[in-house]
Coordinates of C-alpha atoms and ligand atoms in Angstrom, one line a residue:
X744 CA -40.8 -3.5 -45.6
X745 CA -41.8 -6.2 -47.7
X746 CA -41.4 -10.1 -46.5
X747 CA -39.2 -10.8 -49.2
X748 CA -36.5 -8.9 -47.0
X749 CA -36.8 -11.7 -44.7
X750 CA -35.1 -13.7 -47.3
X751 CA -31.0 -13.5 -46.9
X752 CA -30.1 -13.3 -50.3
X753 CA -32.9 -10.5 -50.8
X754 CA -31.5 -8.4 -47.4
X755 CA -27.9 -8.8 -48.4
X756 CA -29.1 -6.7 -51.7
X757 CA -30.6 -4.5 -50.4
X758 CA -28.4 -3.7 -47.3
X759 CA -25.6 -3.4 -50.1
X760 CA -27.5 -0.7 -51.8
X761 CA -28.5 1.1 -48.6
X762 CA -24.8 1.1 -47.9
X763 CA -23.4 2.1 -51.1
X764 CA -26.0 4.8 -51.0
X765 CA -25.1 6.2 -47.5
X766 CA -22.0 7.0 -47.0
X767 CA -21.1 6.0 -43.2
X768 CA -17.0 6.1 -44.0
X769 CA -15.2 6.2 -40.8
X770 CA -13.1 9.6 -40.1
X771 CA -9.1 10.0 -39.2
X772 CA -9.7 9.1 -35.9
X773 CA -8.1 6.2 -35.1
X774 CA -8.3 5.8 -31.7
X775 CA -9.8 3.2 -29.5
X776 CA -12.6 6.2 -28.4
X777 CA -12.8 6.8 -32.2
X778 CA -13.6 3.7 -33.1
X779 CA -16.2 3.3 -30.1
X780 CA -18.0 6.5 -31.6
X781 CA -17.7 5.4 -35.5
X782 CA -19.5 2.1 -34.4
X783 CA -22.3 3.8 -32.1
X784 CA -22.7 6.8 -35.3
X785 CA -23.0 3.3 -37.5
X786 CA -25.4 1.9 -35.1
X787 CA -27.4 4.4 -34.9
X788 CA -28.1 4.4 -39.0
X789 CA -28.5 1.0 -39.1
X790 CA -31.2 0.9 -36.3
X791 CA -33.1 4.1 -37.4
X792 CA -33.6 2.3 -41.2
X793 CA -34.2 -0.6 -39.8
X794 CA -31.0 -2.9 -40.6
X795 CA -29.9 -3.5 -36.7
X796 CA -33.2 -4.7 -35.6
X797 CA -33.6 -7.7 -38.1
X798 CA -32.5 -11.5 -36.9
X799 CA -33.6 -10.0 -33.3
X800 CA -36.8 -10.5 -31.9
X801 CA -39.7 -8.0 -31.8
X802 CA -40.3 -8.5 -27.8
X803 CA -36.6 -7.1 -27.5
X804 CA -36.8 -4.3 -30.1
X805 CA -36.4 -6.2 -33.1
X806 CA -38.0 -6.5 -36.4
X807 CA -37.7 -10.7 -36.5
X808 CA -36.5 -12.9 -38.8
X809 CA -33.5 -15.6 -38.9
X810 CA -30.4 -14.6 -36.9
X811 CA -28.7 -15.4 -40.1
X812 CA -29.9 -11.5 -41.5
X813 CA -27.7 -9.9 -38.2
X814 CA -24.9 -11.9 -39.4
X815 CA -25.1 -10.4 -43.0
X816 CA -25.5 -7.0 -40.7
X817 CA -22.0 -7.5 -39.1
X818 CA -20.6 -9.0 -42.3
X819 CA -21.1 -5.7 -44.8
X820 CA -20.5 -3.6 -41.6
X821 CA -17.3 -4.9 -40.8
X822 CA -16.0 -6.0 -44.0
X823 CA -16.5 -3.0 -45.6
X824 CA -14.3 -1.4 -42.4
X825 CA -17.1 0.7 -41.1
X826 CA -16.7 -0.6 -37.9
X827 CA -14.3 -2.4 -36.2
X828 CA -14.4 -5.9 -35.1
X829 CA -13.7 -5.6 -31.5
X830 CA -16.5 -3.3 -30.0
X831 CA -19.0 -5.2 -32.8
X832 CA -18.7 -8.4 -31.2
X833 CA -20.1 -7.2 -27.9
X834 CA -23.6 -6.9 -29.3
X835 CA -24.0 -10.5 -30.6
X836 CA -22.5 -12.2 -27.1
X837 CA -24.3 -10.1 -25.0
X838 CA -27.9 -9.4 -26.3
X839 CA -28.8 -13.1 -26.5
X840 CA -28.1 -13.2 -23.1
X841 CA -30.5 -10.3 -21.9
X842 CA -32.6 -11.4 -24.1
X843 CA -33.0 -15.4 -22.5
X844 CA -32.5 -14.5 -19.0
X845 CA -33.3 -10.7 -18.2
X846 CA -36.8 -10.4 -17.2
X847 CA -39.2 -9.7 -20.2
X848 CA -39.6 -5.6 -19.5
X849 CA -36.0 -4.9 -18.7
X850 CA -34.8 -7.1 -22.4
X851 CA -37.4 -4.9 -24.4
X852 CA -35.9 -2.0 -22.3
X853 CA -32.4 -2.3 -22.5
X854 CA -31.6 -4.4 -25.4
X855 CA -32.4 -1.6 -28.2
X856 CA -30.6 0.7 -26.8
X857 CA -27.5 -1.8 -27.2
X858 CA -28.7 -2.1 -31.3
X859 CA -29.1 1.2 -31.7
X860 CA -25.5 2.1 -30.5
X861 CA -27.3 4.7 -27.5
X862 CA -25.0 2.4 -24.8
X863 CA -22.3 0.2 -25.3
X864 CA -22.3 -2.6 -22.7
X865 CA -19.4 -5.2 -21.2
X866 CA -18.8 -8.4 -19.7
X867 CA -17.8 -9.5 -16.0
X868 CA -16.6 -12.5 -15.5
X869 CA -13.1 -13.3 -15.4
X870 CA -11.2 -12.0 -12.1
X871 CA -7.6 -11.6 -10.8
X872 CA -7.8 -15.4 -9.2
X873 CA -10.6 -16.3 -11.8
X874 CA -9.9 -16.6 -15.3
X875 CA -10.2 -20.4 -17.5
X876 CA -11.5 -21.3 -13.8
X877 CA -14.5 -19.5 -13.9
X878 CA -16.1 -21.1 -11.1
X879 CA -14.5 -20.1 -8.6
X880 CA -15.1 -16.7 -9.3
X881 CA -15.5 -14.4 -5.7
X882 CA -16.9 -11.3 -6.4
X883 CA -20.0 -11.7 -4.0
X884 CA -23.4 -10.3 -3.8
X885 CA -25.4 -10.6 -0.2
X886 CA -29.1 -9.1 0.3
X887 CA -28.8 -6.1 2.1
X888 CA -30.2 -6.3 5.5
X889 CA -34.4 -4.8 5.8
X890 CA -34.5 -4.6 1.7
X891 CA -37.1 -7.3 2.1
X892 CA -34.9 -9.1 -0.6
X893 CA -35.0 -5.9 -3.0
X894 CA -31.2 -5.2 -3.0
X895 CA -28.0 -6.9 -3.3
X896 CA -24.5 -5.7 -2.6
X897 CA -22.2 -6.5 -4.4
X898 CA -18.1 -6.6 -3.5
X899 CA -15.0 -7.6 -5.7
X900 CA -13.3 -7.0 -8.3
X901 CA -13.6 -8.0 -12.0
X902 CA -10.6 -7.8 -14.5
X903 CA -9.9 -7.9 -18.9
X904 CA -13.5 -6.4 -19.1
X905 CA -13.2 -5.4 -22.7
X906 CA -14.4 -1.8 -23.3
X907 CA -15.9 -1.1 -19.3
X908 CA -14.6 2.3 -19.1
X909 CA -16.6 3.1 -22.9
X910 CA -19.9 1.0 -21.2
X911 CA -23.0 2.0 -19.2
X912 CA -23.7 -1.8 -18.5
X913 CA -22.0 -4.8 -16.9
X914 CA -23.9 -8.6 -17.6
X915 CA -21.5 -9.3 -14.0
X916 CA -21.3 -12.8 -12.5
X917 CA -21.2 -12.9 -8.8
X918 CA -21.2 -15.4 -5.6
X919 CA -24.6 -15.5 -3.9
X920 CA -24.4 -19.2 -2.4
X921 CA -23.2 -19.9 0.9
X922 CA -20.5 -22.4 1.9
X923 CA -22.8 -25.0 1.8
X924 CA -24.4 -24.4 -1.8
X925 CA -22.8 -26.4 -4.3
X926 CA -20.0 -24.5 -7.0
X927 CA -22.1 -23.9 -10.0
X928 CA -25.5 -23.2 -7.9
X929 CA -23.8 -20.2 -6.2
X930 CA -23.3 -18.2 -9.0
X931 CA -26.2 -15.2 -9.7
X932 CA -25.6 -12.8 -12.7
X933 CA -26.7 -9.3 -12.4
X934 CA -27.2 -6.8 -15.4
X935 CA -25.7 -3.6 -13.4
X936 CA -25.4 0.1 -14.6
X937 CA -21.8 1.2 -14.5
X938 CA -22.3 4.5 -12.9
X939 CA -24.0 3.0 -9.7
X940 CA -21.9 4.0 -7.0
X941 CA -19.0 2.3 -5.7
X942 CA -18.2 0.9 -9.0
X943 CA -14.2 2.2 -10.3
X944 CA -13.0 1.0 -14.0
X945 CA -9.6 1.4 -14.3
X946 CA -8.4 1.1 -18.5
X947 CA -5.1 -1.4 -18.5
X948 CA -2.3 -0.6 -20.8
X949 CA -1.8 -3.8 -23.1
X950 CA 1.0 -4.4 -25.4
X951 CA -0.4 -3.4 -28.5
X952 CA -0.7 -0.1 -27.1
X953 CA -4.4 0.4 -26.7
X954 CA -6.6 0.6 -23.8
X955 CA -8.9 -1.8 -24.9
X956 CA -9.6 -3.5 -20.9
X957 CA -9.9 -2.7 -17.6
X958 CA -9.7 -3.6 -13.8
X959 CA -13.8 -3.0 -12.4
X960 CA -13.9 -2.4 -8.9
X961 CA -17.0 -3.1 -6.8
X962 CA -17.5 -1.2 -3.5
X963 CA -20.5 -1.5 -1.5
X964 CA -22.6 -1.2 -5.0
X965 CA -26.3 -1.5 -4.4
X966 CA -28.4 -3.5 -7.0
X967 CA -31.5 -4.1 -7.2
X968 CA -33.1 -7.0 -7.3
X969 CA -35.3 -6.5 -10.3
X970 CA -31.8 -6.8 -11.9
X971 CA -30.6 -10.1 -11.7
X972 CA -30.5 -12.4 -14.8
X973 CA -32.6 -15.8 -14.3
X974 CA -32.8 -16.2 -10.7
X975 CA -30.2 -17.3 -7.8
X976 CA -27.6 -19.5 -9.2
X977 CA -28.7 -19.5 -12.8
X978 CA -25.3 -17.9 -13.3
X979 CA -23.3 -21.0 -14.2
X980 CA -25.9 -22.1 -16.9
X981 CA -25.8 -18.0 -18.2
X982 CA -22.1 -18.4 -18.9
X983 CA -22.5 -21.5 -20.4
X984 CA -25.2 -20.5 -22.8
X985 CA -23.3 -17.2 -23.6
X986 CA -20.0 -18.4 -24.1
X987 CA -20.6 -20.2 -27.4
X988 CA -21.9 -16.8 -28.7
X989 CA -17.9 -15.4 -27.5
X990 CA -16.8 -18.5 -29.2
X991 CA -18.7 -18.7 -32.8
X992 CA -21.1 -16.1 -34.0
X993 CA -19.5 -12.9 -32.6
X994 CA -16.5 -14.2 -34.8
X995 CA -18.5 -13.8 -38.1
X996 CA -17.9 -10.7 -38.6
X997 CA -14.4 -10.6 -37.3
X998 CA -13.9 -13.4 -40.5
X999 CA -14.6 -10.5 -42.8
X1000 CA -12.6 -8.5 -40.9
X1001 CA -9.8 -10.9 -42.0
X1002 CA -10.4 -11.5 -45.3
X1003 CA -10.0 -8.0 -46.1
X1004 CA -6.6 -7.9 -44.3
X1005 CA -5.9 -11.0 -46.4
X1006 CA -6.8 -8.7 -49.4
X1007 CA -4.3 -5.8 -48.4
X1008 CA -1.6 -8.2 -47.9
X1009 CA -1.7 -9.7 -51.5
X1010 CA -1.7 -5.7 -52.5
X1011 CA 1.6 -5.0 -50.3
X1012 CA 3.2 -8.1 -51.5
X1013 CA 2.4 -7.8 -55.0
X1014 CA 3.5 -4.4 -55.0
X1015 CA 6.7 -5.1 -53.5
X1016 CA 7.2 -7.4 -56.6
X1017 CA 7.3 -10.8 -54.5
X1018 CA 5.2 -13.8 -55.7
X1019 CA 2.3 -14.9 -53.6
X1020 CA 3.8 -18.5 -52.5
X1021 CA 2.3 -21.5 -50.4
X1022 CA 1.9 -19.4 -47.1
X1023 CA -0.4 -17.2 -48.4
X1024 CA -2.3 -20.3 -49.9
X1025 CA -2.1 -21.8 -46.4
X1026 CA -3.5 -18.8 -44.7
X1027 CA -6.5 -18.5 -47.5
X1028 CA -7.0 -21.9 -46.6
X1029 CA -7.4 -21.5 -42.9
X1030 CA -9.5 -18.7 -43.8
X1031 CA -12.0 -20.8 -45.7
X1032 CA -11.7 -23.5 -43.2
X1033 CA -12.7 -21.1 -40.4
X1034 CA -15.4 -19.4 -42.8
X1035 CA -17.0 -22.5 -43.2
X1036 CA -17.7 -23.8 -40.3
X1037 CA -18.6 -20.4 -39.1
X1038 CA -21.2 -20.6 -41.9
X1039 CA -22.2 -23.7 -40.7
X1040 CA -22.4 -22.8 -36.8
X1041 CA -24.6 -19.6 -38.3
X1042 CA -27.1 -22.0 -40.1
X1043 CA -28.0 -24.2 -36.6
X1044 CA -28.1 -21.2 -34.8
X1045 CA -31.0 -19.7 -37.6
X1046 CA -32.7 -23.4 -37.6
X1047 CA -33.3 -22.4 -33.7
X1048 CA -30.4 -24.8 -32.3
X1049 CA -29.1 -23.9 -29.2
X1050 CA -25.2 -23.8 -29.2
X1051 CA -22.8 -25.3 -27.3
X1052 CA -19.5 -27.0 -26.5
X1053 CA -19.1 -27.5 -30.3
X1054 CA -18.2 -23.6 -30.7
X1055 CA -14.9 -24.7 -28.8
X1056 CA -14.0 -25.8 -32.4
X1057 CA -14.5 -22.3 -34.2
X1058 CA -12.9 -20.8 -31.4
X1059 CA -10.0 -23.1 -32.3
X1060 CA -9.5 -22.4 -35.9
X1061 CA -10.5 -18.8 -35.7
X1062 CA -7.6 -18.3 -33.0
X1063 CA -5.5 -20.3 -35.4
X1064 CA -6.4 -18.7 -38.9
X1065 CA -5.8 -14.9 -36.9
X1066 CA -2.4 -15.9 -35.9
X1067 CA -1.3 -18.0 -39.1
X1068 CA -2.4 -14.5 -41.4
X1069 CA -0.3 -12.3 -38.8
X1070 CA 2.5 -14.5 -38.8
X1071 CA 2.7 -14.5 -42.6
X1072 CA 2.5 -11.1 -42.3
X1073 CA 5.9 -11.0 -39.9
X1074 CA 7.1 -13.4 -42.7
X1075 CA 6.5 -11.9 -45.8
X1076 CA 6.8 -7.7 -45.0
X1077 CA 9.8 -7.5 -43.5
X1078 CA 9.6 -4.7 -40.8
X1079 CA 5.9 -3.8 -40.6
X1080 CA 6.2 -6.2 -37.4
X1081 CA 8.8 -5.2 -36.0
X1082 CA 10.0 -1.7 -37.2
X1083 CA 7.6 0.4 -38.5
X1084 CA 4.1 2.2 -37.3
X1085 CA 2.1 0.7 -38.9
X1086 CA -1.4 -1.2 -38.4
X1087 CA -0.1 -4.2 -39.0
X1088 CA 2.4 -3.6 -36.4
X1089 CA -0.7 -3.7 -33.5
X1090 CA -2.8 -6.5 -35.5
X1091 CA -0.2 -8.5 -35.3
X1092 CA 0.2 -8.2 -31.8
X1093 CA -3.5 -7.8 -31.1
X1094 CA -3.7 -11.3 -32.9
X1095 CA -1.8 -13.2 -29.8
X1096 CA -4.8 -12.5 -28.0
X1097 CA -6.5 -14.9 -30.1
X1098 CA -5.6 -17.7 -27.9
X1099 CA -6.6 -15.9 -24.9
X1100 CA -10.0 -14.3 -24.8
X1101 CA -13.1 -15.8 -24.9
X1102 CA -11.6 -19.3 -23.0
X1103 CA -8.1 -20.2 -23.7
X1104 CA -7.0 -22.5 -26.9
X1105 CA -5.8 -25.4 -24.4
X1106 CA -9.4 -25.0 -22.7
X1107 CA -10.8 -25.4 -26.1
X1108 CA -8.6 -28.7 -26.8
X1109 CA -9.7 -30.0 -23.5
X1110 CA -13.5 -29.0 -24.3
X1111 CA -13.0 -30.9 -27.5
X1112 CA -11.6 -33.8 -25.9
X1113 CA -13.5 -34.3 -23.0
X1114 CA -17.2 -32.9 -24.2
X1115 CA -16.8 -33.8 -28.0
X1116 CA -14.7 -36.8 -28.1
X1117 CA -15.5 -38.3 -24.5
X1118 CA -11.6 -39.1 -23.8
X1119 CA -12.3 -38.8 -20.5
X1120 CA -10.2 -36.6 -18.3
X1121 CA -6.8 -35.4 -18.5
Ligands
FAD1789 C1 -8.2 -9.3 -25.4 C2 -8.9 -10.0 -24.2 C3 -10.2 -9.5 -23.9 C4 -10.9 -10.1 -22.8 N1 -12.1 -9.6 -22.5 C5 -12.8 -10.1 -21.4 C6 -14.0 -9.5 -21.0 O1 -14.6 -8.6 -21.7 N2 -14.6 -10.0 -20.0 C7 -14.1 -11.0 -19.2 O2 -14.7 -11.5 -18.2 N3 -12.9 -11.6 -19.5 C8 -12.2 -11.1 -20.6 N4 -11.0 -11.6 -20.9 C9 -10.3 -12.6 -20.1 C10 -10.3 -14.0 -20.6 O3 -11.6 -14.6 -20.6 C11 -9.3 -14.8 -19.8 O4 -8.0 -14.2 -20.0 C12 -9.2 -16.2 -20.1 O5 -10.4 -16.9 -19.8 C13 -8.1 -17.0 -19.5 O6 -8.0 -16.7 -18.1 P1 -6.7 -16.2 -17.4 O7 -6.2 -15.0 -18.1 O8 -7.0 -16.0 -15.9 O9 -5.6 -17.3 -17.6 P2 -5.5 -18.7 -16.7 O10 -6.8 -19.3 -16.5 O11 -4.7 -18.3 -15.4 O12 -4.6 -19.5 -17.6 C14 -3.1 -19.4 -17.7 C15 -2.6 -20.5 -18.6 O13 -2.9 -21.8 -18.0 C16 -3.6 -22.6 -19.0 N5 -4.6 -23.4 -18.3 C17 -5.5 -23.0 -17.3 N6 -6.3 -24.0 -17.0 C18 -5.9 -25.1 -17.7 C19 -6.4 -26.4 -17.8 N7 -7.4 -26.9 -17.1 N8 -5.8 -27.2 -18.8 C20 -4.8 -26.8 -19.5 N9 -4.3 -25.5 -19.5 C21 -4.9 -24.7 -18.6 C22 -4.3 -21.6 -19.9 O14 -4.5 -22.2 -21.2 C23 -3.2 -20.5 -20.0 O15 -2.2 -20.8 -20.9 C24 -10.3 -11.1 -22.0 C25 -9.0 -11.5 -22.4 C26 -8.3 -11.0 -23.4 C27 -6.9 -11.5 -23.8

């Protein structure tokens, strides 16, 4: 590999060709589990030529480079529809985090295997009681008695964790303070293999019909210590530094994702003979708006900025853009909502979600208005 592949414009070529030139076109399968295979069987190309490891750094696996060339990764990937959004986001919120906080052997350890699509791994933080109040959060881990501080067990219950019952690996926030220890000091994150014992994933139904979350139970499950992320109570500052990554880059591919829907929906309305009127030039313009600043958030996050409460904004407009493109959908092909089987059909309901995951849109507004625009509270 020559340098010059260092260069964006350069890698984009030549990942294009690579792609046109192997033919990773997903099968029939349609299923949530199909979709969790296609994306390991595209992982696993992209990593063994080399493609998954760039923007990622060599102590973790990696081949270097701006993070900008793993955004072109998921961009061609997802755009082109080899892999679906969803399970593709999971790599860019949660390697950054094993990679600042796990200790250096278990990030060069773990983290390939996550790039090369061998594991597939989830998140868990919100609970039944816990959700846009994260902090209070009561799953707890305690030292177990005469491990000379080399176990914890852990107790509770998790809930929404995207993908669990598809993951070897939980990044799992848990209470390790006492009474006494302030909120955001008693939270410890643990990086914790899902087939410990005393760990149950139960899938949820959802309305959109698939089984893409689950309740995670934790029973008596023995950790050790070796495992935790950052030390006691770094777990506040761990969700703070991953959410933005939830909240911006893991959307950049997800973008693509909806430009090419854009795409099908001129086809179906063109070829139902209906003009293409202002909503569609509403929703191309939400789009853009959401591309941009994507673009943007991409750019400080190559220049090595570290981001932040500012990724509350393309949370905003990407929850907004999603649901505006679906709606126009509902508005402009009568029945694929409502009536027929169709993919639009679960998009469209998939799309409410928008507002939801990753930190509610009225959390967002309040982030905005409290962190970004210091109006104070409430
Ligand atoms: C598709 C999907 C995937 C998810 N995947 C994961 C995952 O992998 N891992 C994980 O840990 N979690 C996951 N979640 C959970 C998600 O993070 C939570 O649903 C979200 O943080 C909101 O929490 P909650 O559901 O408990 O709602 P609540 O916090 O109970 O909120 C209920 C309502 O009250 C509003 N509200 C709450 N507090 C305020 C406030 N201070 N000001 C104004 N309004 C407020 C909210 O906006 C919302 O409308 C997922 C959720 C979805 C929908």
């Amino acid at each position: 590999m020559t340098n010059d592949l260092y260069e964006p414009a350069n890698f984009r070529t030549a990942l294009r060709d690579w792609l046109d030139e192997n033919d990773l076109s997903p099968g029939d399968d349609h299923s949530l589990q199909g979709h969790i295979r296609q994306f390991a069987r595209v992982q696993r190309a992209l990593y063994d030529a080399g493609w998954s490891r760039y923007g990622w750094p060599e102590h973790a696996g990696g081949l270097g480079g701006p993070a900008i060339l793993r955004a072109i990764v998921g961009e061609e990937v997802v755009g082109r529809r080899l892999a679906e959004p969803g399970p593709y986001s999971m790599l860019e919120v949660l390697a950054p985090t094993m990679i600042d906080y796990a200790k250096p052997e278990l990030a060069a350890e773990m983290v390939p295997k996550l790039l090369s699509g061998e594991e597939q791994w989830c998140q868990g933080f919100s609970e039944p009681g816990s959700g846009s109040d994260l902090a209070s959060l009561t799953t707890r881990a305690v030292l177990k008695p005469d491990s000379g501080g080399g176990t914890y067990v852990i107790n509770g219950q998790k809930v929404w964790t995207s993908f669990a019952q598809f993951s070897h690996r939980c990044v799992l926030l848990t209470r390790t303070g006492d009474a006494d220890t302030p909120n955001h000091q008693a939270i410890t994150a643990f990086f914790v293999d899902l087939d410990t014992p005393g760990i149950s994933v139960r899938p949820l139904r959802t309305m959109h019909d698939v089984d893409e979350f689950c309740e995670v139970y934790f029973d008596d499950v023995e950790v050790d210590a070796s495992r935790m992320l950052g030390k006691p109570g770094d777990g506040w500052q761990l969700a703070m530094d991953l959410l933005p990554y939830e909240r911006s880059t893991c959307f950049w591919q997800r973008i693509a994702y909806l430009y090419s829907r854009f795409d099908s929906l001129v086809d179906e309305v063109k070829r139902q003979g209906q003009s293409i009127d202002s909503d569609m030039g509403e929703v191309y313009l939400a789009l853009h708006t959401l591309r941009c600043r994507s673009r943007a958030t991409q750019h400080r996050l190559a220049e090595g900025h570290k981001l932040g409460p500012d990724t509350s904004i393309d949370k905003v407009l990407l929850a907004g853009a999603e649901q505006r493109l679906y709606d126009t959908v509902r508005d402009l092909l009568p029945g694929a909502i409502e009536l027929d089987d169709t993919p639009w059909r679960t998009e469209y309901l998939y799309s409410r979600a928008a507002t939801i995951y990753g930190g509610t849109a009225e959390v967002q507004r309040n982030i905005i208005a409290r962190r970004l625009l210091d109006l104070g509270k409430e």
